[in-house]
Amino acid sequence: MIDLIYTDADGVEQGIAKSYSLDLAYGDDENDFELTLPADMQLEERSFVYVDGTEWGGIVRGGKESTVDEAPVYAATGKTWHGILASTYICPASGEDYVTVSGEANAAMAAVLERVGLSGVFDASSEDSGFEVSHQFERFTDCYNGFRKMLKSSGAKLKIDKQPGCKPMLYAAPIGVYLDSEEANRYGYEIEWNTPVNHLICLGKGELADRTVIHLYADKNGAVSRTQTLFGLDEVQEVYDCNNVEDEKLLDQGIEKLTEMQDVQKIDLSLPEDAVFDVDDIVGATSLRGMSVTSSVKKAIVRIGEDGIPQITNEIGEVATSVRSASPGGSSGGGSYEGGASYKAGENILIDQDGTISVLTTDEAAKDNTRPITSSGVYLLTGNINALLETI
């Protein structure tokens, strides 16, 4: 069985649990644990429990006892390391609008830990993460979500590492982008799509010729306006009957209705059973139609049963799609799943939160500009040169 260490209320290590089962989760929600122990092994509140070399651990905040079954049962409950961060808030000082940080990511987290009084519980790595941040925290956001948002804006994720004899250490690491290649298509996905309504005929108050009628249109990108851009077989109409709605409200409700009707795609993405990812990693696959199906990992769930073998699963957030001109390539790396490819953005390359890879370009030619220039920029440049030549 993997060693699980427990302390007293002062944080002094007391030993290794000989028999236990653990259910722990962290990410977008939960951030807590339940640790079942022998009934005669009661842990004090404020005790720490953890597995060294991992980010599995936290503080005991309560417990459960039961004698309903044949044998009495005891479980310690509490907040994970992530839950401690998630229940500590970044508050602006009196007269201060926002809390802001800038500089190297690990140093920025260290400054916030000191500010909120958690420097006695956590350390932030003193090593240079390679990530620079300039971030304004939302007012009264919690440390966990504040750190994740700050790091994500720089292409990084939050990691916590607990080593023997040390406090849990926070550090920034590159977000893993794991996209299936054609050679290793192990993600499962389901996609349904249809052509949305793009002409909504909104009927309001009145009778016959006096009835209010408003025509609303959606373009090929789903933008709603009163200008029609799709005709003939591309046009899909529907009537929206709002018999008792005033004219000014009819327009607002019609726009809202037609906007909702643009969402005609149903997407589901499933992960391989043996795949393990970090919170905020990006996972995805390329469909048979050349569509990229991606999502961000929102939760990690760790269960250790009586056999002592950790079972780790992930949950993902909302699935997004985008059309790619080519299938992603490259070799895998940076994570425990070897079926996809992990990417790190180089110069003039942007990987956004849903895994879409874009080239940063410019429309203007400049001496110190290293970005690729667009075709429109080239056209403008050569057009100006041609105009100049005609005057010579």
PDB file of C-alpha atoms in Angstrom, residues 223-383:
ATOM      1  CA  ALA A 223     -24.226  36.584 -35.821  1.00  0.00           C
ATOM      2  CA  VAL A 224     -27.803  37.923 -35.480  1.00  0.00           C
ATOM      3  CA  SER A 225     -28.950  41.156 -37.141  1.00  0.00           C
ATOM      4  CA  ARG A 226     -31.788  42.569 -39.231  1.00  0.00           C
ATOM      5  CA  THR A 227     -29.803  42.120 -42.465  1.00  0.00           C
ATOM      6  CA  GLN A 228     -30.274  38.965 -44.503  1.00  0.00           C
ATOM      7  CA  THR A 229     -27.153  37.307 -45.933  1.00  0.00           C
ATOM      8  CA  LEU A 230     -28.365  33.759 -46.655  1.00  0.00           C
ATOM      9  CA  PHE A 231     -30.898  33.076 -49.411  1.00  0.00           C
ATOM     10  CA  GLY A 232     -32.455  30.225 -51.387  1.00  0.00           C
ATOM     11  CA  LEU A 233     -31.604  26.753 -50.139  1.00  0.00           C
ATOM     12  CA  ASP A 234     -29.254  28.255 -47.545  1.00  0.00           C
ATOM     13  CA  GLU A 235     -32.178  29.985 -45.853  1.00  0.00           C
ATOM     14  CA  VAL A 236     -33.938  28.181 -42.969  1.00  0.00           C
ATOM     15  CA  GLN A 237     -37.041  29.948 -41.619  1.00  0.00           C
ATOM     16  CA  GLU A 238     -39.117  29.626 -38.475  1.00  0.00           C
ATOM     17  CA  VAL A 239     -41.959  31.613 -36.909  1.00  0.00           C
ATOM     18  CA  TYR A 240     -41.624  32.865 -33.318  1.00  0.00           C
ATOM     19  CA  ASP A 241     -45.106  33.653 -31.973  1.00  0.00           C
ATOM     20  CA  CYS A 242     -45.148  36.136 -29.056  1.00  0.00           C
ATOM     21  CA  ASN A 243     -48.742  37.263 -29.099  1.00  0.00           C
ATOM     22  CA  ASN A 244     -48.682  39.408 -25.941  1.00  0.00           C
ATOM     23  CA  VAL A 245     -45.200  40.883 -26.147  1.00  0.00           C
ATOM     24  CA  GLU A 246     -44.674  44.626 -26.588  1.00  0.00           C
ATOM     25  CA  ASP A 247     -42.751  45.764 -29.666  1.00  0.00           C
ATOM     26  CA  GLU A 248     -39.582  46.824 -27.847  1.00  0.00           C
ATOM     27  CA  LYS A 249     -39.425  43.506 -25.956  1.00  0.00           C
ATOM     28  CA  LEU A 250     -40.207  41.508 -29.101  1.00  0.00           C
ATOM     29  CA  LEU A 251     -36.924  42.556 -30.695  1.00  0.00           C
ATOM     30  CA  ASP A 252     -34.886  41.645 -27.622  1.00  0.00           C
ATOM     31  CA  GLN A 253     -36.610  38.295 -27.175  1.00  0.00           C
ATOM     32  CA  GLY A 254     -36.281  37.522 -30.879  1.00  0.00           C
ATOM     33  CA  ILE A 255     -32.548  38.217 -30.856  1.00  0.00           C
ATOM     34  CA  GLU A 256     -32.128  36.020 -27.780  1.00  0.00           C
ATOM     35  CA  LYS A 257     -34.209  33.230 -29.350  1.00  0.00           C
ATOM     36  CA  LEU A 258     -32.389  33.229 -32.687  1.00  0.00           C
ATOM     37  CA  THR A 259     -29.014  33.344 -30.935  1.00  0.00           C
ATOM     38  CA  GLU A 260     -29.977  30.256 -28.913  1.00  0.00           C
ATOM     39  CA  MET A 261     -31.073  28.500 -32.102  1.00  0.00           C
ATOM     40  CA  GLN A 262     -27.572  28.756 -33.550  1.00  0.00           C
ATOM     41  CA  ASP A 263     -26.383  26.093 -31.115  1.00  0.00           C
ATOM     42  CA  VAL A 264     -27.265  22.961 -33.101  1.00  0.00           C
ATOM     43  CA  GLN A 265     -24.157  20.954 -32.331  1.00  0.00           C
ATOM     44  CA  LYS A 266     -23.952  18.227 -29.689  1.00  0.00           C
ATOM     45  CA  ILE A 267     -20.462  17.118 -28.732  1.00  0.00           C
ATOM     46  CA  ASP A 268     -19.124  14.564 -26.298  1.00  0.00           C
ATOM     47  CA  LEU A 269     -15.483  13.657 -25.708  1.00  0.00           C
ATOM     48  CA  SER A 270     -14.300  10.726 -23.595  1.00  0.00           C
ATOM     49  CA  LEU A 271     -10.799   9.979 -22.360  1.00  0.00           C
ATOM     50  CA  PRO A 272      -8.985   6.630 -22.437  1.00  0.00           C
ATOM     51  CA  GLU A 273      -9.279   4.748 -19.144  1.00  0.00           C
ATOM     52  CA  ASP A 274      -5.498   4.612 -18.712  1.00  0.00           C
ATOM     53  CA  ALA A 275      -4.933   8.308 -19.432  1.00  0.00           C
ATOM     54  CA  VAL A 276      -3.985  10.670 -16.601  1.00  0.00           C
ATOM     55  CA  PHE A 277      -3.808  14.438 -17.000  1.00  0.00           C
ATOM     56  CA  ASP A 278      -3.293  17.498 -14.836  1.00  0.00           C
ATOM     57  CA  VAL A 279      -6.012  20.031 -14.131  1.00  0.00           C
ATOM     58  CA  ASP A 280      -6.047  22.650 -16.942  1.00  0.00           C
ATOM     59  CA  ASP A 281      -4.309  20.385 -19.472  1.00  0.00           C
ATOM     60  CA  ILE A 282      -5.921  20.467 -22.923  1.00  0.00           C
ATOM     61  CA  VAL A 283      -7.072  17.230 -24.535  1.00  0.00           C
ATOM     62  CA  GLY A 284      -8.641  16.579 -27.889  1.00  0.00           C
ATOM     63  CA  ALA A 285      -8.964  14.702 -31.126  1.00  0.00           C
ATOM     64  CA  THR A 286      -9.464  15.385 -34.824  1.00  0.00           C
ATOM     65  CA  SER A 287     -12.747  14.125 -36.246  1.00  0.00           C
ATOM     66  CA  LEU A 288     -13.239  12.347 -39.557  1.00  0.00           C
ATOM     67  CA  ARG A 289     -14.438  15.681 -40.980  1.00  0.00           C
ATOM     68  CA  GLY A 290     -11.182  17.379 -40.010  1.00  0.00           C
ATOM     69  CA  MET A 291     -12.759  19.129 -37.037  1.00  0.00           C
ATOM     70  CA  SER A 292     -10.769  19.636 -33.851  1.00  0.00           C
ATOM     71  CA  VAL A 293     -12.652  18.445 -30.742  1.00  0.00           C
ATOM     72  CA  THR A 294     -10.965  19.813 -27.620  1.00  0.00           C
ATOM     73  CA  SER A 295     -11.595  20.401 -23.941  1.00  0.00           C
ATOM     74  CA  SER A 296      -9.767  21.440 -20.799  1.00  0.00           C
ATOM     75  CA  VAL A 297      -9.321  19.047 -17.860  1.00  0.00           C
ATOM     76  CA  LYS A 298     -11.376  20.426 -14.979  1.00  0.00           C
ATOM     77  CA  LYS A 299     -10.924  17.819 -12.250  1.00  0.00           C
ATOM     78  CA  ALA A 300      -8.645  15.046 -11.016  1.00  0.00           C
ATOM     79  CA  ILE A 301     -10.104  12.286  -8.840  1.00  0.00           C
ATOM     80  CA  VAL A 302      -7.862   9.974  -6.813  1.00  0.00           C
ATOM     81  CA  ARG A 303      -9.129   6.817  -5.126  1.00  0.00           C
ATOM     82  CA  ILE A 304      -6.980   4.417  -3.128  1.00  0.00           C
ATOM     83  CA  GLY A 305      -8.768   1.296  -1.920  1.00  0.00           C
ATOM     84  CA  GLU A 306      -7.839  -1.579   0.316  1.00  0.00           C
ATOM     85  CA  ASP A 307      -5.474  -2.967  -2.327  1.00  0.00           C
ATOM     86  CA  GLY A 308      -3.404   0.226  -2.017  1.00  0.00           C
ATOM     87  CA  ILE A 309      -3.344   0.888  -5.765  1.00  0.00           C
ATOM     88  CA  PRO A 310      -4.211   4.490  -6.762  1.00  0.00           C
ATOM     89  CA  GLN A 311      -6.968   4.843  -9.335  1.00  0.00           C
ATOM     90  CA  ILE A 312      -6.841   8.260 -11.032  1.00  0.00           C
ATOM     91  CA  THR A 313      -9.515   9.623 -13.329  1.00  0.00           C
ATOM     92  CA  ASN A 314     -10.175  12.996 -14.912  1.00  0.00           C
ATOM     93  CA  GLU A 315     -13.236  15.042 -15.761  1.00  0.00           C
ATOM     94  CA  ILE A 316     -13.248  17.534 -18.599  1.00  0.00           C
ATOM     95  CA  GLY A 317     -15.132  20.767 -19.107  1.00  0.00           C
ATOM     96  CA  GLU A 318     -17.181  22.046 -22.022  1.00  0.00           C
ATOM     97  CA  VAL A 319     -16.116  20.571 -25.345  1.00  0.00           C
ATOM     98  CA  ALA A 320     -15.296  23.001 -28.151  1.00  0.00           C
ATOM     99  CA  THR A 321     -14.806  22.429 -31.860  1.00  0.00           C
ATOM    100  CA  SER A 322     -12.919  24.234 -34.586  1.00  0.00           C
ATOM    101  CA  VAL A 323     -11.943  23.396 -38.144  1.00  0.00           C
ATOM    102  CA  ARG A 324      -8.279  22.601 -38.726  1.00  0.00           C
ATOM    103  CA  SER A 325      -6.488  22.740 -42.035  1.00  0.00           C
ATOM    104  CA  ALA A 326      -4.291  19.798 -41.124  1.00  0.00           C
ATOM    105  CA  SER A 327      -4.037  17.111 -38.484  1.00  0.00           C
ATOM    106  CA  PRO A 328      -1.723  17.889 -35.597  1.00  0.00           C
ATOM    107  CA  GLY A 329       1.611  16.147 -35.630  1.00  0.00           C
ATOM    108  CA  GLY A 330       4.655  15.787 -33.448  1.00  0.00           C
ATOM    109  CA  SER A 331       5.752  13.421 -30.766  1.00  0.00           C
ATOM    110  CA  SER A 332       4.250  12.895 -27.357  1.00  0.00           C
ATOM    111  CA  GLY A 333       5.787  14.168 -24.184  1.00  0.00           C
ATOM    112  CA  GLY A 334       5.320  16.042 -20.932  1.00  0.00           C
ATOM    113  CA  GLY A 335       2.606  13.808 -19.482  1.00  0.00           C
ATOM    114  CA  SER A 336       1.625  10.313 -18.500  1.00  0.00           C
ATOM    115  CA  TYR A 337      -0.449   9.681 -21.622  1.00  0.00           C
ATOM    116  CA  GLU A 338       1.550   8.572 -24.648  1.00  0.00           C
ATOM    117  CA  GLY A 339      -1.269   8.395 -27.158  1.00  0.00           C
ATOM    118  CA  GLY A 340      -1.275  12.021 -28.295  1.00  0.00           C
ATOM    119  CA  ALA A 341       1.057  14.896 -28.889  1.00  0.00           C
ATOM    120  CA  SER A 342       2.072  17.610 -26.431  1.00  0.00           C
ATOM    121  CA  TYR A 343       2.754  21.063 -27.845  1.00  0.00           C
ATOM    122  CA  LYS A 344       4.496  24.140 -26.498  1.00  0.00           C
ATOM    123  CA  ALA A 345       3.994  27.440 -28.289  1.00  0.00           C
ATOM    124  CA  GLY A 346       7.070  28.894 -29.955  1.00  0.00           C
ATOM    125  CA  GLU A 347       7.624  32.425 -31.227  1.00  0.00           C
ATOM    126  CA  ASN A 348       4.587  33.860 -33.052  1.00  0.00           C
ATOM    127  CA  ILE A 349       2.533  30.755 -32.195  1.00  0.00           C
ATOM    128  CA  LEU A 350      -0.497  30.892 -29.874  1.00  0.00           C
ATOM    129  CA  ILE A 351      -2.225  27.864 -28.298  1.00  0.00           C
ATOM    130  CA  ASP A 352      -5.440  29.070 -26.707  1.00  0.00           C
ATOM    131  CA  GLN A 353      -7.382  27.436 -23.869  1.00  0.00           C
ATOM    132  CA  ASP A 354      -9.417  25.151 -26.141  1.00  0.00           C
ATOM    133  CA  GLY A 355      -6.297  23.872 -27.919  1.00  0.00           C
ATOM    134  CA  THR A 356      -6.631  25.915 -31.109  1.00  0.00           C
ATOM    135  CA  ILE A 357      -3.192  26.661 -32.571  1.00  0.00           C
ATOM    136  CA  SER A 358      -2.842  30.008 -34.363  1.00  0.00           C
ATOM    137  CA  VAL A 359      -0.057  31.940 -36.054  1.00  0.00           C
ATOM    138  CA  LEU A 360       0.371  35.529 -34.815  1.00  0.00           C
ATOM    139  CA  THR A 361       0.593  37.806 -37.855  1.00  0.00           C
ATOM    140  CA  THR A 362       0.673  41.509 -38.665  1.00  0.00           C
ATOM    141  CA  ASP A 363      -0.805  43.715 -41.379  1.00  0.00           C
ATOM    142  CA  GLU A 364       2.051  46.213 -41.193  1.00  0.00           C
ATOM    143  CA  ALA A 365       5.687  45.883 -42.140  1.00  0.00           C
ATOM    144  CA  ALA A 366       8.034  47.393 -39.567  1.00  0.00           C
ATOM    145  CA  LYS A 367      11.768  47.315 -38.934  1.00  0.00           C
ATOM    146  CA  ASP A 368      11.586  45.626 -35.535  1.00  0.00           C
ATOM    147  CA  ASN A 369       8.557  43.439 -36.266  1.00  0.00           C
ATOM    148  CA  THR A 370       9.336  39.703 -36.379  1.00  0.00           C
ATOM    149  CA  ARG A 371       5.793  38.481 -36.999  1.00  0.00           C
ATOM    150  CA  PRO A 372       4.775  37.062 -40.403  1.00  0.00           C
ATOM    151  CA  ILE A 373       3.014  39.642 -42.559  1.00  0.00           C
ATOM    152  CA  THR A 374      -0.426  38.835 -43.984  1.00  0.00           C
ATOM    153  CA  SER A 375      -1.275  38.809 -47.680  1.00  0.00           C
ATOM    154  CA  SER A 376      -3.301  42.000 -47.227  1.00  0.00           C
ATOM    155  CA  GLY A 377      -0.272  43.624 -45.663  1.00  0.00           C
ATOM    156  CA  VAL A 378       1.906  42.549 -48.578  1.00  0.00           C
ATOM    157  CA  TYR A 379      -0.700  43.845 -51.032  1.00  0.00           C
ATOM    158  CA  LEU A 380      -0.809  47.212 -49.290  1.00  0.00           C
ATOM    159  CA  LEU A 381       2.991  47.393 -49.201  1.00  0.00           C
ATOM    160  CA  THR A 382       3.496  46.497 -52.860  1.00  0.00           C
ATOM    161  CA  GLY A 383       0.623  48.769 -53.867  1.00  0.00           C
TER     162      GLY A 383
END
